[in-house]
XYZ file of C-alpha atoms in Angstrom:
174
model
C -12.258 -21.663 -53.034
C -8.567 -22.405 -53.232
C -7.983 -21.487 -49.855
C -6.572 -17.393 -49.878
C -8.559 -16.106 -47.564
C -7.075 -18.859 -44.899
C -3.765 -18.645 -45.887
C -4.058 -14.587 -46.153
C -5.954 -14.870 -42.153
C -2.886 -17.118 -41.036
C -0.120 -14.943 -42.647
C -1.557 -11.899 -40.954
C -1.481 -13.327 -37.294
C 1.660 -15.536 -37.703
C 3.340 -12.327 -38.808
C 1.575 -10.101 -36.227
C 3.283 -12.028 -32.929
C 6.547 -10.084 -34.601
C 5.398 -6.813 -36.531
C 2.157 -4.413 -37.214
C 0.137 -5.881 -39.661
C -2.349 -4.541 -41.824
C -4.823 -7.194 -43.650
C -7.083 -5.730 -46.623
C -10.194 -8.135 -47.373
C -10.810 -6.759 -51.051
C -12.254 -9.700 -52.440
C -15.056 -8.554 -53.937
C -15.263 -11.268 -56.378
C -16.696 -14.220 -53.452
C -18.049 -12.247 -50.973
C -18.816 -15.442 -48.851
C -15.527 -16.119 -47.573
C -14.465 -13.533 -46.106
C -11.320 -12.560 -44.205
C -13.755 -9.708 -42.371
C -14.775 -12.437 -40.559
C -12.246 -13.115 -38.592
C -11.989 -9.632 -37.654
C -12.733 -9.493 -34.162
C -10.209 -11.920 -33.514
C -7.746 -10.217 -35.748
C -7.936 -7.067 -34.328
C -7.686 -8.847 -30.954
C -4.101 -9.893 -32.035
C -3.185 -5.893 -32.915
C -3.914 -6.437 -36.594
C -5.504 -3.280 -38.577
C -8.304 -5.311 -41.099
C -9.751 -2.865 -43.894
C -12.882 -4.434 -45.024
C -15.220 -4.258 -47.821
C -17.717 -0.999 -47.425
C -21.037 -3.542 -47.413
C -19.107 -6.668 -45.613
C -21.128 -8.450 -43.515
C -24.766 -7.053 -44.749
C -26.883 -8.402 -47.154
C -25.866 -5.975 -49.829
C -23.407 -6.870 -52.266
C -22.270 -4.261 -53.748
C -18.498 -4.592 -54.607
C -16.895 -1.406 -52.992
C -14.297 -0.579 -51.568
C -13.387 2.079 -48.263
C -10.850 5.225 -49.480
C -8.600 4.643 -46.093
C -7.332 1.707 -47.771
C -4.842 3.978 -50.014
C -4.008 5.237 -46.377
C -2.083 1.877 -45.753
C 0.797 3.265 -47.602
C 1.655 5.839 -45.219
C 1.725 3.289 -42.334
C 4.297 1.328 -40.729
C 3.202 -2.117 -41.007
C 3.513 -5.326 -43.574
C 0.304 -5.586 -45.655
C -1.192 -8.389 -46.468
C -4.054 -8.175 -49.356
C -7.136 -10.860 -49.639
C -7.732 -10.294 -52.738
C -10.591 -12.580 -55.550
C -8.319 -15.086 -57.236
C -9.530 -14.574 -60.959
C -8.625 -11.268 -63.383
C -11.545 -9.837 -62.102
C -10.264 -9.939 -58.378
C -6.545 -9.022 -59.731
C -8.325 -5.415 -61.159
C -8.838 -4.398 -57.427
C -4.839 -4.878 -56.978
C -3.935 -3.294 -60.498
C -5.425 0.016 -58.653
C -2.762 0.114 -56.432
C 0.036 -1.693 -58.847
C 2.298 1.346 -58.954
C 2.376 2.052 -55.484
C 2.690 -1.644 -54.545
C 5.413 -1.880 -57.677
C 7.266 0.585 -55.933
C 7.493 -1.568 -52.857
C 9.464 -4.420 -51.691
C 6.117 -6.848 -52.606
C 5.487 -10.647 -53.120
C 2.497 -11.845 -54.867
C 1.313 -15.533 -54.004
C -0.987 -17.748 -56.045
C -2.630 -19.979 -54.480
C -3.913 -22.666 -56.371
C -5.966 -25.946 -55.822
C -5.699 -28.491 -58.318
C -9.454 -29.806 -57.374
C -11.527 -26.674 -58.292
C -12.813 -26.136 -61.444
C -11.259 -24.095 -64.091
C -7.674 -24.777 -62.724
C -7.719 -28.790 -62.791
C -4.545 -28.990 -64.804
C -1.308 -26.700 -64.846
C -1.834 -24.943 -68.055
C -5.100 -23.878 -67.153
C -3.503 -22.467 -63.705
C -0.844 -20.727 -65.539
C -3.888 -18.978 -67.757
C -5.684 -18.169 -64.601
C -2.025 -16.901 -63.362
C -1.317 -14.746 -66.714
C -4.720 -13.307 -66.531
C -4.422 -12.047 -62.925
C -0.754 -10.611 -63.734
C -2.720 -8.742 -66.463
C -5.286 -7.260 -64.900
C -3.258 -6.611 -61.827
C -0.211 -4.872 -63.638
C 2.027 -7.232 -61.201
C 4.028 -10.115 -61.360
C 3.379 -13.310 -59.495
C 6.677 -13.868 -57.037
C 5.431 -17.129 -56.009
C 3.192 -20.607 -56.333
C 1.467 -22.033 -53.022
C 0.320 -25.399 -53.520
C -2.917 -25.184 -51.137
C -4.774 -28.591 -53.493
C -6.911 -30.598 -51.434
C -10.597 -31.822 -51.233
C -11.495 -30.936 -47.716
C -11.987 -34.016 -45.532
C -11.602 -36.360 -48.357
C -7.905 -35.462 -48.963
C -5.622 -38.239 -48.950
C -2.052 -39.047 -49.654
C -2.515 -39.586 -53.174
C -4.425 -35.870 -53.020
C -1.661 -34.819 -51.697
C 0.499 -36.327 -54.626
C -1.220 -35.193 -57.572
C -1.447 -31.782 -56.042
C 2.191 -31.233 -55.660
C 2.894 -32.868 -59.080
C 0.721 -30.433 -60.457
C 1.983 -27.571 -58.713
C 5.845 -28.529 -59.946
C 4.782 -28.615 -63.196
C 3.225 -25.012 -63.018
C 6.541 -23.712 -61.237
C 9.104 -25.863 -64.024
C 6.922 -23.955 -66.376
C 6.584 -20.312 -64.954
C 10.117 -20.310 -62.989
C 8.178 -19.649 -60.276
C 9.325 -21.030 -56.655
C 6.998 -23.401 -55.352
């Protein structure tokens, strides 16, 4: 709900107009946002999308497809949609020594208006908990806060002063 799958969907066709792209939709945490479905247009654009096995159906059954430990043999930037809790970070922590042994850069994306993450220490829990279970480090904060159609300037204002506290904190660029 903080906005990953958009920015991940974004990311993958801003980079595609200059270099393959692979996206990976392995949220299996929310399985009703989906970057899978933007995959038709996706693909259109020359991006690769690896979705979950059951995407799309009206099973949810949190699996993943073997090809996606294929991506490491190909020539193209990855991106990875990934749940934004420790439970979603376990799906990266399978891959965290390959990935560790590549040139990667984590982003967390937070929204100061969802539950759970209203204030900065509780995003820098949510943060240590996904570095945990993922067996990665966080390169990076995106401040994506907002409240939809409501969002205002003042939104806007305690958002970002949230978000600076949580990178003054961590060390982490904002």
């Amino acid at each position: 709900g903080t906005g990953k799958t958009n920015i991940a969907v974004n990311l993958a066709l801003k980079l595609a107009e200059h270099e393959p792209v692979c996206l990976i939709d392995c949220d299996i945490v929310n399985p009703y946002f989906r970057s899978t479905d933007n995959k038709e247009l996706l693909e259109s654009k020359g991006i690769l999308v690896f979705s979950p096995n059951f995407a799309n159906t009206n099973l949810d059954t949190p699996s993943l497809p073997a090809a996606i430990g294929s991506v490491f043999q190909m020539n193209r930037r990855i991106i990875w949609d990934v749940g934004g809790d420790d439970a979603g970070a376990v799906v990266l922590g399978m891959f965290a020594k390959r990935l560790s042994d590549q040139d990667y850069c984590m982003l967390y994306v937070i929204n100061k208006f969802r539950p759970l993450t209203e204030t900065s220490p509780d995003m820098e829990e949510y943060l240590r908990d996904i570095e945990v279970n993922s067996r990665l480090k966080v390169s990076a904060i995106v401040n994506n806060s907002n409240l939809s159609y409501m969002t205002d300037n003042q939104v806007v204002s305690e958002g970002e002063k949230c978000a600076k506290e949580l990178s003054d904190k961590t060390g982490l660029p904002l």
